Amino acid sequence: QGGDLAGNAGTNKVATAVATREPGEPRHAGNDGGKSVWWQFRAPTDGVLLLSTEGTDFDTLLGLYTGDRVGALTTVASNDDAFEGSSFSKLRQAVRSNVVYHVAVDGFNAATGRVQIAHLFTASAMRTVTLTQTPGGITVPPAGTIDVESGASLQLFADADPGFEFAGWEGDILTSENPVAIPVNQNLAIRATFRQQPVADDFESGG
Protein backbone atom coordinates (compact mmCIF):
# COMPACT_ATOMS: atom_id res chain seq x y z
CA GLN A 1 0.00 0.00 0.00
CA GLY A 2 1.24 3.46 -0.87
CA GLY A 3 -1.08 5.16 1.65
CA ASP A 4 -3.08 8.35 1.17
CA LEU A 5 -2.73 10.99 -1.52
CA ALA A 6 -2.80 13.83 0.97
CA GLY A 7 -3.98 17.37 0.30
CA ASN A 8 -5.09 18.87 -2.98
CA ALA A 9 -1.70 18.33 -4.62
CA GLY A 10 1.43 16.30 -4.05
CA THR A 11 3.89 13.69 -5.26
CA ASN A 12 4.53 10.22 -3.84
CA LYS A 13 7.36 7.80 -4.62
CA VAL A 14 7.65 4.10 -3.80
CA ALA A 15 9.59 1.06 -5.04
CA THR A 16 7.55 -1.84 -6.44
CA ALA A 17 10.11 -4.67 -6.59
CA VAL A 18 8.38 -6.58 -3.77
CA ALA A 19 4.82 -5.56 -4.70
CA THR A 20 2.33 -8.29 -5.64
CA ARG A 21 -1.07 -8.71 -7.26
CA GLU A 22 -3.97 -9.35 -4.88
CA PRO A 23 -6.57 -12.09 -5.52
CA GLY A 24 -9.51 -10.63 -7.46
CA GLU A 25 -7.62 -7.46 -8.34
CA PRO A 26 -8.82 -5.75 -11.56
CA ARG A 27 -6.75 -5.84 -14.74
CA HIS A 28 -5.63 -2.22 -14.82
CA ALA A 29 -6.10 -0.67 -18.28
CA GLY A 30 -6.72 -4.19 -19.63
CA ASN A 31 -3.26 -5.56 -18.81
CA ASP A 32 -2.46 -8.37 -16.33
CA GLY A 33 0.27 -6.37 -14.59
CA GLY A 34 1.31 -8.14 -11.41
CA LYS A 35 3.19 -5.61 -9.24
CA SER A 36 0.63 -3.07 -8.04
CA VAL A 37 0.80 -0.36 -5.39
CA TRP A 38 -2.35 1.33 -4.08
CA TRP A 39 -3.21 4.76 -2.70
CA GLN A 40 -6.50 6.31 -1.75
CA PHE A 41 -7.89 9.82 -2.20
CA ARG A 42 -10.95 11.36 -0.54
CA ALA A 43 -12.31 14.32 -2.47
CA PRO A 44 -13.02 17.29 -0.15
CA THR A 45 -15.66 18.66 -2.56
CA ASP A 46 -16.93 17.89 -6.04
CA GLY A 47 -14.13 18.47 -8.51
CA VAL A 48 -11.55 17.07 -10.91
CA LEU A 49 -8.65 14.80 -9.95
CA LEU A 50 -5.56 14.74 -12.16
CA LEU A 51 -3.21 11.76 -11.74
CA SER A 52 0.11 11.21 -13.51
CA THR A 53 2.96 8.71 -13.22
CA GLU A 54 5.35 10.87 -15.25
CA GLY A 55 8.86 10.45 -13.83
CA THR A 56 8.41 6.73 -13.11
CA ASP A 57 11.31 4.63 -14.40
CA PHE A 58 9.20 1.85 -15.95
CA ASP A 59 6.07 1.40 -18.11
CA THR A 60 3.03 1.95 -15.89
CA LEU A 61 -0.67 1.13 -15.71
CA LEU A 62 -3.03 3.42 -13.80
CA GLY A 63 -6.49 2.63 -12.44
CA LEU A 64 -9.06 4.59 -10.42
CA TYR A 65 -11.76 2.70 -8.52
CA THR A 66 -14.47 2.90 -5.88
CA GLY A 67 -15.62 0.12 -3.57
CA ASP A 68 -14.89 -1.56 -0.25
CA ARG A 69 -13.18 -4.81 -1.37
CA VAL A 70 -10.43 -5.38 -3.91
CA GLY A 71 -12.42 -8.19 -5.53
CA ALA A 72 -15.54 -6.06 -5.95
CA LEU A 73 -14.28 -2.68 -7.13
CA THR A 74 -16.07 -0.44 -9.62
CA THR A 75 -13.79 0.95 -12.32
CA VAL A 76 -14.02 4.73 -12.62
CA ALA A 77 -11.23 5.17 -15.18
CA SER A 78 -7.95 3.60 -16.30
CA ASN A 79 -5.01 4.42 -18.56
CA ASP A 80 -1.97 2.66 -19.96
CA ASP A 81 -0.05 5.34 -21.88
CA ALA A 82 -0.72 9.07 -21.51
CA PHE A 83 -0.13 9.44 -25.26
CA GLU A 84 1.23 7.28 -28.07
CA GLY A 85 4.89 6.51 -27.52
CA SER A 86 4.88 7.38 -23.81
CA SER A 87 5.45 4.90 -20.98
CA PHE A 88 3.79 6.87 -18.18
CA SER A 89 0.06 6.98 -17.43
CA LYS A 90 -2.30 9.90 -16.88
CA LEU A 91 -5.95 10.39 -15.85
CA ARG A 92 -8.19 13.42 -15.51
CA GLN A 93 -11.43 12.41 -13.81
CA ALA A 94 -14.45 14.07 -12.22
CA VAL A 95 -14.81 13.00 -8.58
CA ARG A 96 -17.51 13.46 -5.97
CA SER A 97 -17.30 15.07 -2.52
CA ASN A 98 -16.35 12.77 0.37
CA VAL A 99 -16.08 9.65 -1.82
CA VAL A 100 -13.01 7.46 -1.27
CA TYR A 101 -11.25 6.67 -4.55
CA HIS A 102 -8.68 3.86 -4.78
CA VAL A 103 -5.70 4.54 -7.04
CA ALA A 104 -3.64 1.65 -8.38
CA VAL A 105 -0.31 1.85 -10.19
CA ASP A 106 1.01 -1.36 -11.73
CA GLY A 107 3.74 -2.26 -14.19
CA PHE A 108 2.89 -3.16 -17.77
CA ASN A 109 3.40 -6.95 -17.99
CA ALA A 110 4.57 -6.87 -14.33
CA ALA A 111 7.41 -4.35 -14.89
CA THR A 112 8.88 -2.98 -11.66
CA GLY A 113 10.95 -0.04 -10.51
CA ARG A 114 10.32 3.19 -8.66
CA VAL A 115 6.87 4.74 -9.03
CA GLN A 116 6.37 8.48 -8.95
CA ILE A 117 2.71 9.51 -8.81
CA ALA A 118 1.54 13.12 -8.77
CA HIS A 119 -1.99 14.26 -7.99
CA LEU A 120 -3.79 17.57 -8.37
CA PHE A 121 -7.36 18.21 -7.23
CA THR A 122 -9.39 21.22 -8.41
CA ALA A 123 -12.88 22.01 -7.09
CA SER A 124 -15.49 22.21 -9.84
CA ALA A 125 -19.23 21.89 -10.42
CA MET A 126 -20.38 18.43 -11.52
CA ARG A 127 -23.12 17.14 -13.79
CA THR A 128 -24.56 13.63 -14.01
CA VAL A 129 -25.10 11.64 -17.21
CA THR A 130 -27.44 8.67 -16.78
CA LEU A 131 -26.55 6.25 -19.59
CA THR A 132 -28.79 3.29 -20.44
CA GLN A 133 -29.02 0.94 -23.39
CA THR A 134 -31.23 -1.57 -25.14
CA PRO A 135 -30.04 -5.19 -25.58
CA GLY A 136 -27.69 -5.90 -28.45
CA GLY A 137 -24.36 -4.29 -27.57
CA ILE A 138 -22.26 -2.39 -25.07
CA THR A 139 -21.36 1.24 -24.53
CA VAL A 140 -18.07 2.92 -23.62
CA PRO A 141 -18.21 4.13 -20.91
CA PRO A 142 -20.50 1.36 -19.61
CA ALA A 143 -24.17 2.10 -18.93
CA GLY A 144 -24.71 3.63 -15.51
CA THR A 145 -24.36 6.98 -13.75
CA ILE A 146 -21.38 9.00 -15.00
CA ASP A 147 -20.02 12.09 -13.25
CA VAL A 148 -18.76 14.79 -15.62
CA GLU A 149 -17.26 18.21 -14.94
CA SER A 150 -19.77 20.89 -15.86
CA GLY A 151 -18.97 22.28 -19.31
CA ALA A 152 -16.76 19.34 -20.27
CA SER A 153 -17.34 16.98 -23.18
CA LEU A 154 -18.17 13.30 -22.75
CA GLN A 155 -17.28 10.91 -25.57
CA LEU A 156 -19.67 7.99 -26.05
CA PHE A 157 -19.15 4.90 -28.18
CA ALA A 158 -21.57 2.06 -28.90
CA ASP A 159 -20.33 -1.39 -29.98
CA ALA A 160 -22.98 -3.77 -31.37
CA ASP A 161 -23.00 -7.51 -30.68
CA PRO A 162 -22.87 -9.98 -33.60
CA GLY A 163 -26.22 -9.97 -35.36
CA PHE A 164 -27.06 -6.45 -34.15
CA GLU A 165 -26.35 -2.94 -35.37
CA PHE A 166 -26.26 0.39 -33.59
CA ALA A 167 -29.49 2.32 -34.19
CA GLY A 168 -28.72 5.63 -32.49
CA TRP A 169 -28.64 7.68 -29.29
CA GLU A 170 -31.96 8.73 -27.73
CA GLY A 171 -33.11 10.86 -24.82
CA ASP A 172 -31.47 14.24 -24.31
CA ILE A 173 -29.50 13.73 -27.53
CA LEU A 174 -30.81 12.39 -30.84
CA THR A 175 -28.11 11.28 -33.25
CA SER A 176 -26.73 8.19 -34.97
CA GLU A 177 -23.16 9.55 -34.87
CA ASN A 178 -20.83 7.00 -33.30
CA PRO A 179 -18.63 7.77 -31.50
CA VAL A 180 -20.11 11.08 -30.43
CA ALA A 181 -18.82 13.88 -28.17
CA ILE A 182 -21.54 15.39 -25.96
CA PRO A 183 -21.11 18.77 -24.21
CA VAL A 184 -22.36 18.35 -20.64
CA ASN A 185 -23.76 21.62 -19.31
CA GLN A 186 -26.66 20.04 -17.40
CA ASN A 187 -27.73 16.64 -16.11
CA LEU A 188 -28.50 14.34 -19.05
CA ALA A 189 -30.31 11.05 -19.67
CA ILE A 190 -29.09 9.20 -22.77
CA ARG A 191 -29.95 5.77 -24.16
CA ALA A 192 -28.00 3.74 -26.71
CA THR A 193 -30.30 1.71 -28.95
CA PHE A 194 -29.44 -1.43 -30.91
CA ARG A 195 -31.52 -3.42 -33.39
CA GLN A 196 -31.21 -6.84 -34.93
CA GLN A 197 -29.76 -6.92 -38.39
CA PRO A 198 -32.14 -8.20 -41.07
CA VAL A 199 -31.55 -11.84 -42.01
CA ALA A 200 -31.58 -12.83 -45.70
CA ASP A 201 -32.45 -16.47 -46.29
CA ASP A 202 -31.00 -18.08 -49.41
CA PHE A 203 -32.69 -21.23 -50.70
CA GLU A 204 -32.71 -23.48 -53.71
CA SER A 205 -35.69 -25.28 -55.14
CA GLY A 206 -35.00 -28.97 -55.72
CA GLY A 207 -35.68 -30.48 -59.19
PDB file of C-alpha atoms in Angstrom:
ATOM      1  CA  GLN A   1       0.000   0.000   0.000  1.00  0.00           C
ATOM      2  CA  GLY A   2       1.238   3.463  -0.869  1.00  0.00           C
ATOM      3  CA  GLY A   3      -1.076   5.164   1.653  1.00  0.00           C
ATOM      4  CA  ASP A   4      -3.084   8.350   1.169  1.00  0.00           C
ATOM      5  CA  LEU A   5      -2.733  10.990  -1.525  1.00  0.00           C
ATOM      6  CA  ALA A   6      -2.804  13.831   0.968  1.00  0.00           C
ATOM      7  CA  GLY A   7      -3.984  17.371   0.304  1.00  0.00           C
ATOM      8  CA  ASN A   8      -5.092  18.867  -2.980  1.00  0.00           C
ATOM      9  CA  ALA A   9      -1.703  18.326  -4.621  1.00  0.00           C
ATOM     10  CA  GLY A  10       1.431  16.302  -4.049  1.00  0.00           C
ATOM     11  CA  THR A  11       3.893  13.686  -5.264  1.00  0.00           C
ATOM     12  CA  ASN A  12       4.528  10.224  -3.841  1.00  0.00           C
ATOM     13  CA  LYS A  13       7.357   7.798  -4.620  1.00  0.00           C
ATOM     14  CA  VAL A  14       7.650   4.099  -3.795  1.00  0.00           C
ATOM     15  CA  ALA A  15       9.586   1.064  -5.040  1.00  0.00           C
ATOM     16  CA  THR A  16       7.550  -1.837  -6.445  1.00  0.00           C
ATOM     17  CA  ALA A  17      10.109  -4.669  -6.587  1.00  0.00           C
ATOM     18  CA  VAL A  18       8.381  -6.585  -3.766  1.00  0.00           C
ATOM     19  CA  ALA A  19       4.824  -5.556  -4.704  1.00  0.00           C
ATOM     20  CA  THR A  20       2.327  -8.289  -5.640  1.00  0.00           C
ATOM     21  CA  ARG A  21      -1.069  -8.709  -7.264  1.00  0.00           C
ATOM     22  CA  GLU A  22      -3.969  -9.352  -4.875  1.00  0.00           C
ATOM     23  CA  PRO A  23      -6.573 -12.088  -5.524  1.00  0.00           C
ATOM     24  CA  GLY A  24      -9.507 -10.631  -7.460  1.00  0.00           C
ATOM     25  CA  GLU A  25      -7.623  -7.455  -8.344  1.00  0.00           C
ATOM     26  CA  PRO A  26      -8.824  -5.746 -11.557  1.00  0.00           C
ATOM     27  CA  ARG A  27      -6.750  -5.844 -14.737  1.00  0.00           C
ATOM     28  CA  HIS A  28      -5.634  -2.216 -14.819  1.00  0.00           C
ATOM     29  CA  ALA A  29      -6.104  -0.675 -18.280  1.00  0.00           C
ATOM     30  CA  GLY A  30      -6.724  -4.186 -19.626  1.00  0.00           C
ATOM     31  CA  ASN A  31      -3.257  -5.559 -18.808  1.00  0.00           C
ATOM     32  CA  ASP A  32      -2.457  -8.369 -16.335  1.00  0.00           C
ATOM     33  CA  GLY A  33       0.269  -6.367 -14.594  1.00  0.00           C
ATOM     34  CA  GLY A  34       1.309  -8.139 -11.407  1.00  0.00           C
ATOM     35  CA  LYS A  35       3.195  -5.609  -9.242  1.00  0.00           C
ATOM     36  CA  SER A  36       0.631  -3.074  -8.037  1.00  0.00           C
ATOM     37  CA  VAL A  37       0.801  -0.361  -5.393  1.00  0.00           C
ATOM     38  CA  TRP A  38      -2.349   1.331  -4.076  1.00  0.00           C
ATOM     39  CA  TRP A  39      -3.213   4.755  -2.704  1.00  0.00           C
ATOM     40  CA  GLN A  40      -6.505   6.314  -1.752  1.00  0.00           C
ATOM     41  CA  PHE A  41      -7.894   9.818  -2.195  1.00  0.00           C
ATOM     42  CA  ARG A  42     -10.949  11.359  -0.544  1.00  0.00           C
ATOM     43  CA  ALA A  43     -12.312  14.320  -2.475  1.00  0.00           C
ATOM     44  CA  PRO A  44     -13.016  17.287  -0.146  1.00  0.00           C
ATOM     45  CA  THR A  45     -15.659  18.663  -2.556  1.00  0.00           C
ATOM     46  CA  ASP A  46     -16.925  17.890  -6.042  1.00  0.00           C
ATOM     47  CA  GLY A  47     -14.132  18.470  -8.507  1.00  0.00           C
ATOM     48  CA  VAL A  48     -11.554  17.072 -10.910  1.00  0.00           C
ATOM     49  CA  LEU A  49      -8.649  14.802  -9.953  1.00  0.00           C
ATOM     50  CA  LEU A  50      -5.561  14.737 -12.160  1.00  0.00           C
ATOM     51  CA  LEU A  51      -3.208  11.761 -11.744  1.00  0.00           C
ATOM     52  CA  SER A  52       0.110  11.208 -13.515  1.00  0.00           C
ATOM     53  CA  THR A  53       2.963   8.709 -13.219  1.00  0.00           C
ATOM     54  CA  GLU A  54       5.355  10.866 -15.249  1.00  0.00           C
ATOM     55  CA  GLY A  55       8.855  10.452 -13.832  1.00  0.00           C
ATOM     56  CA  THR A  56       8.412   6.727 -13.106  1.00  0.00           C
ATOM     57  CA  ASP A  57      11.307   4.628 -14.397  1.00  0.00           C
ATOM     58  CA  PHE A  58       9.197   1.846 -15.950  1.00  0.00           C
ATOM     59  CA  ASP A  59       6.070   1.395 -18.107  1.00  0.00           C
ATOM     60  CA  THR A  60       3.030   1.955 -15.888  1.00  0.00           C
ATOM     61  CA  LEU A  61      -0.674   1.134 -15.713  1.00  0.00           C
ATOM     62  CA  LEU A  62      -3.026   3.418 -13.801  1.00  0.00           C
ATOM     63  CA  GLY A  63      -6.491   2.626 -12.440  1.00  0.00           C
ATOM     64  CA  LEU A  64      -9.059   4.589 -10.422  1.00  0.00           C
ATOM     65  CA  TYR A  65     -11.762   2.700  -8.519  1.00  0.00           C
ATOM     66  CA  THR A  66     -14.474   2.904  -5.884  1.00  0.00           C
ATOM     67  CA  GLY A  67     -15.624   0.121  -3.571  1.00  0.00           C
ATOM     68  CA  ASP A  68     -14.886  -1.561  -0.255  1.00  0.00           C
ATOM     69  CA  ARG A  69     -13.182  -4.807  -1.368  1.00  0.00           C
ATOM     70  CA  VAL A  70     -10.432  -5.378  -3.906  1.00  0.00           C
ATOM     71  CA  GLY A  71     -12.419  -8.188  -5.534  1.00  0.00           C
ATOM     72  CA  ALA A  72     -15.543  -6.062  -5.953  1.00  0.00           C
ATOM     73  CA  LEU A  73     -14.284  -2.684  -7.131  1.00  0.00           C
ATOM     74  CA  THR A  74     -16.067  -0.442  -9.617  1.00  0.00           C
ATOM     75  CA  THR A  75     -13.795   0.953 -12.318  1.00  0.00           C
ATOM     76  CA  VAL A  76     -14.024   4.729 -12.617  1.00  0.00           C
ATOM     77  CA  ALA A  77     -11.230   5.172 -15.175  1.00  0.00           C
ATOM     78  CA  SER A  78      -7.947   3.603 -16.301  1.00  0.00           C
ATOM     79  CA  ASN A  79      -5.010   4.415 -18.560  1.00  0.00           C
ATOM     80  CA  ASP A  80      -1.968   2.658 -19.956  1.00  0.00           C
ATOM     81  CA  ASP A  81      -0.052   5.339 -21.879  1.00  0.00           C
ATOM     82  CA  ALA A  82      -0.721   9.066 -21.514  1.00  0.00           C
ATOM     83  CA  PHE A  83      -0.133   9.436 -25.262  1.00  0.00           C
ATOM     84  CA  GLU A  84       1.235   7.282 -28.069  1.00  0.00           C
ATOM     85  CA  GLY A  85       4.886   6.514 -27.516  1.00  0.00           C
ATOM     86  CA  SER A  86       4.884   7.377 -23.806  1.00  0.00           C
ATOM     87  CA  SER A  87       5.446   4.904 -20.981  1.00  0.00           C
ATOM     88  CA  PHE A  88       3.788   6.869 -18.180  1.00  0.00           C
ATOM     89  CA  SER A  89       0.063   6.980 -17.430  1.00  0.00           C
ATOM     90  CA  LYS A  90      -2.302   9.898 -16.885  1.00  0.00           C
ATOM     91  CA  LEU A  91      -5.948  10.391 -15.854  1.00  0.00           C
ATOM     92  CA  ARG A  92      -8.192  13.422 -15.507  1.00  0.00           C
ATOM     93  CA  GLN A  93     -11.427  12.405 -13.815  1.00  0.00           C
ATOM     94  CA  ALA A  94     -14.448  14.065 -12.224  1.00  0.00           C
ATOM     95  CA  VAL A  95     -14.812  12.999  -8.580  1.00  0.00           C
ATOM     96  CA  ARG A  96     -17.513  13.464  -5.968  1.00  0.00           C
ATOM     97  CA  SER A  97     -17.300  15.066  -2.524  1.00  0.00           C
ATOM     98  CA  ASN A  98     -16.349  12.768   0.375  1.00  0.00           C
ATOM     99  CA  VAL A  99     -16.077   9.651  -1.822  1.00  0.00           C
ATOM    100  CA  VAL A 100     -13.005   7.465  -1.273  1.00  0.00           C
ATOM    101  CA  TYR A 101     -11.249   6.665  -4.550  1.00  0.00           C
ATOM    102  CA  HIS A 102      -8.676   3.860  -4.777  1.00  0.00           C
ATOM    103  CA  VAL A 103      -5.698   4.544  -7.043  1.00  0.00           C
ATOM    104  CA  ALA A 104      -3.645   1.645  -8.380  1.00  0.00           C
ATOM    105  CA  VAL A 105      -0.309   1.850 -10.189  1.00  0.00           C
ATOM    106  CA  ASP A 106       1.011  -1.357 -11.728  1.00  0.00           C
ATOM    107  CA  GLY A 107       3.737  -2.257 -14.188  1.00  0.00           C
ATOM    108  CA  PHE A 108       2.889  -3.158 -17.772  1.00  0.00           C
ATOM    109  CA  ASN A 109       3.398  -6.949 -17.988  1.00  0.00           C
ATOM    110  CA  ALA A 110       4.569  -6.867 -14.332  1.00  0.00           C
ATOM    111  CA  ALA A 111       7.406  -4.353 -14.886  1.00  0.00           C
ATOM    112  CA  THR A 112       8.877  -2.980 -11.663  1.00  0.00           C
ATOM    113  CA  GLY A 113      10.947  -0.039 -10.512  1.00  0.00           C
ATOM    114  CA  ARG A 114      10.324   3.186  -8.661  1.00  0.00           C
ATOM    115  CA  VAL A 115       6.875   4.745  -9.034  1.00  0.00           C
ATOM    116  CA  GLN A 116       6.366   8.479  -8.953  1.00  0.00           C
ATOM    117  CA  ILE A 117       2.713   9.510  -8.807  1.00  0.00           C
ATOM    118  CA  ALA A 118       1.541  13.115  -8.767  1.00  0.00           C
ATOM    119  CA  HIS A 119      -1.994  14.259  -7.986  1.00  0.00           C
ATOM    120  CA  LEU A 120      -3.788  17.572  -8.369  1.00  0.00           C
ATOM    121  CA  PHE A 121      -7.364  18.205  -7.235  1.00  0.00           C
ATOM    122  CA  THR A 122      -9.393  21.216  -8.406  1.00  0.00           C
ATOM    123  CA  ALA A 123     -12.878  22.013  -7.091  1.00  0.00           C
ATOM    124  CA  SER A 124     -15.488  22.205  -9.842  1.00  0.00           C
ATOM    125  CA  ALA A 125     -19.233  21.891 -10.417  1.00  0.00           C
ATOM    126  CA  MET A 126     -20.375  18.434 -11.520  1.00  0.00           C
ATOM    127  CA  ARG A 127     -23.123  17.139 -13.792  1.00  0.00           C
ATOM    128  CA  THR A 128     -24.564  13.633 -14.015  1.00  0.00           C
ATOM    129  CA  VAL A 129     -25.102  11.642 -17.206  1.00  0.00           C
ATOM    130  CA  THR A 130     -27.440   8.669 -16.784  1.00  0.00           C
ATOM    131  CA  LEU A 131     -26.550   6.253 -19.589  1.00  0.00           C
ATOM    132  CA  THR A 132     -28.785   3.289 -20.437  1.00  0.00           C
ATOM    133  CA  GLN A 133     -29.018   0.940 -23.388  1.00  0.00           C
ATOM    134  CA  THR A 134     -31.235  -1.574 -25.138  1.00  0.00           C
ATOM    135  CA  PRO A 135     -30.045  -5.189 -25.577  1.00  0.00           C
ATOM    136  CA  GLY A 136     -27.686  -5.897 -28.446  1.00  0.00           C
ATOM    137  CA  GLY A 137     -24.356  -4.292 -27.569  1.00  0.00           C
ATOM    138  CA  ILE A 138     -22.265  -2.390 -25.073  1.00  0.00           C
ATOM    139  CA  THR A 139     -21.363   1.241 -24.525  1.00  0.00           C
ATOM    140  CA  VAL A 140     -18.067   2.919 -23.619  1.00  0.00           C
ATOM    141  CA  PRO A 141     -18.206   4.126 -20.907  1.00  0.00           C
ATOM    142  CA  PRO A 142     -20.503   1.363 -19.609  1.00  0.00           C
ATOM    143  CA  ALA A 143     -24.168   2.098 -18.928  1.00  0.00           C
ATOM    144  CA  GLY A 144     -24.712   3.635 -15.508  1.00  0.00           C
ATOM    145  CA  THR A 145     -24.356   6.982 -13.750  1.00  0.00           C
ATOM    146  CA  ILE A 146     -21.381   8.996 -14.999  1.00  0.00           C
ATOM    147  CA  ASP A 147     -20.016  12.094 -13.253  1.00  0.00           C
ATOM    148  CA  VAL A 148     -18.757  14.789 -15.616  1.00  0.00           C
ATOM    149  CA  GLU A 149     -17.256  18.207 -14.945  1.00  0.00           C
ATOM    150  CA  SER A 150     -19.774  20.894 -15.864  1.00  0.00           C
ATOM    151  CA  GLY A 151     -18.970  22.277 -19.313  1.00  0.00           C
ATOM    152  CA  ALA A 152     -16.756  19.342 -20.270  1.00  0.00           C
ATOM    153  CA  SER A 153     -17.336  16.978 -23.181  1.00  0.00           C
ATOM    154  CA  LEU A 154     -18.174  13.296 -22.748  1.00  0.00           C
ATOM    155  CA  GLN A 155     -17.278  10.906 -25.572  1.00  0.00           C
ATOM    156  CA  LEU A 156     -19.669   7.994 -26.050  1.00  0.00           C
ATOM    157  CA  PHE A 157     -19.146   4.903 -28.178  1.00  0.00           C
ATOM    158  CA  ALA A 158     -21.571   2.055 -28.900  1.00  0.00           C
ATOM    159  CA  ASP A 159     -20.332  -1.388 -29.983  1.00  0.00           C
ATOM    160  CA  ALA A 160     -22.977  -3.768 -31.366  1.00  0.00           C
ATOM    161  CA  ASP A 161     -23.004  -7.505 -30.681  1.00  0.00           C
ATOM    162  CA  PRO A 162     -22.865  -9.976 -33.603  1.00  0.00           C
ATOM    163  CA  GLY A 163     -26.220  -9.971 -35.363  1.00  0.00           C
ATOM    164  CA  PHE A 164     -27.062  -6.452 -34.152  1.00  0.00           C
ATOM    165  CA  GLU A 165     -26.348  -2.935 -35.366  1.00  0.00           C
ATOM    166  CA  PHE A 166     -26.259   0.391 -33.586  1.00  0.00           C
ATOM    167  CA  ALA A 167     -29.495   2.322 -34.192  1.00  0.00           C
ATOM    168  CA  GLY A 168     -28.718   5.627 -32.486  1.00  0.00           C
ATOM    169  CA  TRP A 169     -28.643   7.676 -29.295  1.00  0.00           C
ATOM    170  CA  GLU A 170     -31.962   8.734 -27.726  1.00  0.00           C
ATOM    171  CA  GLY A 171     -33.114  10.865 -24.818  1.00  0.00           C
ATOM    172  CA  ASP A 172     -31.472  14.236 -24.310  1.00  0.00           C
ATOM    173  CA  ILE A 173     -29.501  13.734 -27.535  1.00  0.00           C
ATOM    174  CA  LEU A 174     -30.809  12.387 -30.836  1.00  0.00           C
ATOM    175  CA  THR A 175     -28.106  11.276 -33.250  1.00  0.00           C
ATOM    176  CA  SER A 176     -26.726   8.186 -34.970  1.00  0.00           C
ATOM    177  CA  GLU A 177     -23.158   9.548 -34.873  1.00  0.00           C
ATOM    178  CA  ASN A 178     -20.826   6.996 -33.302  1.00  0.00           C
ATOM    179  CA  PRO A 179     -18.630   7.766 -31.499  1.00  0.00           C
ATOM    180  CA  VAL A 180     -20.108  11.082 -30.429  1.00  0.00           C
ATOM    181  CA  ALA A 181     -18.823  13.876 -28.168  1.00  0.00           C
ATOM    182  CA  ILE A 182     -21.537  15.389 -25.959  1.00  0.00           C
ATOM    183  CA  PRO A 183     -21.114  18.769 -24.206  1.00  0.00           C
ATOM    184  CA  VAL A 184     -22.361  18.346 -20.638  1.00  0.00           C
ATOM    185  CA  ASN A 185     -23.757  21.619 -19.312  1.00  0.00           C
ATOM    186  CA  GLN A 186     -26.659  20.041 -17.405  1.00  0.00           C
ATOM    187  CA  ASN A 187     -27.732  16.642 -16.106  1.00  0.00           C
ATOM    188  CA  LEU A 188     -28.505  14.339 -19.053  1.00  0.00           C
ATOM    189  CA  ALA A 189     -30.312  11.055 -19.672  1.00  0.00           C
ATOM    190  CA  ILE A 190     -29.086   9.197 -22.773  1.00  0.00           C
ATOM    191  CA  ARG A 191     -29.955   5.769 -24.162  1.00  0.00           C
ATOM    192  CA  ALA A 192     -28.001   3.738 -26.707  1.00  0.00           C
ATOM    193  CA  THR A 193     -30.303   1.705 -28.949  1.00  0.00           C
ATOM    194  CA  PHE A 194     -29.440  -1.430 -30.908  1.00  0.00           C
ATOM    195  CA  ARG A 195     -31.523  -3.422 -33.386  1.00  0.00           C
ATOM    196  CA  GLN A 196     -31.206  -6.843 -34.929  1.00  0.00           C
ATOM    197  CA  GLN A 197     -29.755  -6.918 -38.389  1.00  0.00           C
ATOM    198  CA  PRO A 198     -32.137  -8.204 -41.073  1.00  0.00           C
ATOM    199  CA  VAL A 199     -31.547 -11.835 -42.007  1.00  0.00           C
ATOM    200  CA  ALA A 200     -31.579 -12.829 -45.704  1.00  0.00           C
ATOM    201  CA  ASP A 201     -32.450 -16.474 -46.295  1.00  0.00           C
ATOM    202  CA  ASP A 202     -30.997 -18.083 -49.414  1.00  0.00           C
ATOM    203  CA  PHE A 203     -32.687 -21.228 -50.698  1.00  0.00           C
ATOM    204  CA  GLU A 204     -32.708 -23.483 -53.714  1.00  0.00           C
ATOM    205  CA  SER A 205     -35.694 -25.283 -55.135  1.00  0.00           C
ATOM    206  CA  GLY A 206     -34.998 -28.967 -55.717  1.00  0.00           C
ATOM    207  CA  GLY A 207     -35.680 -30.484 -59.186  1.00  0.00           C
TER     208      GLY A 207
END
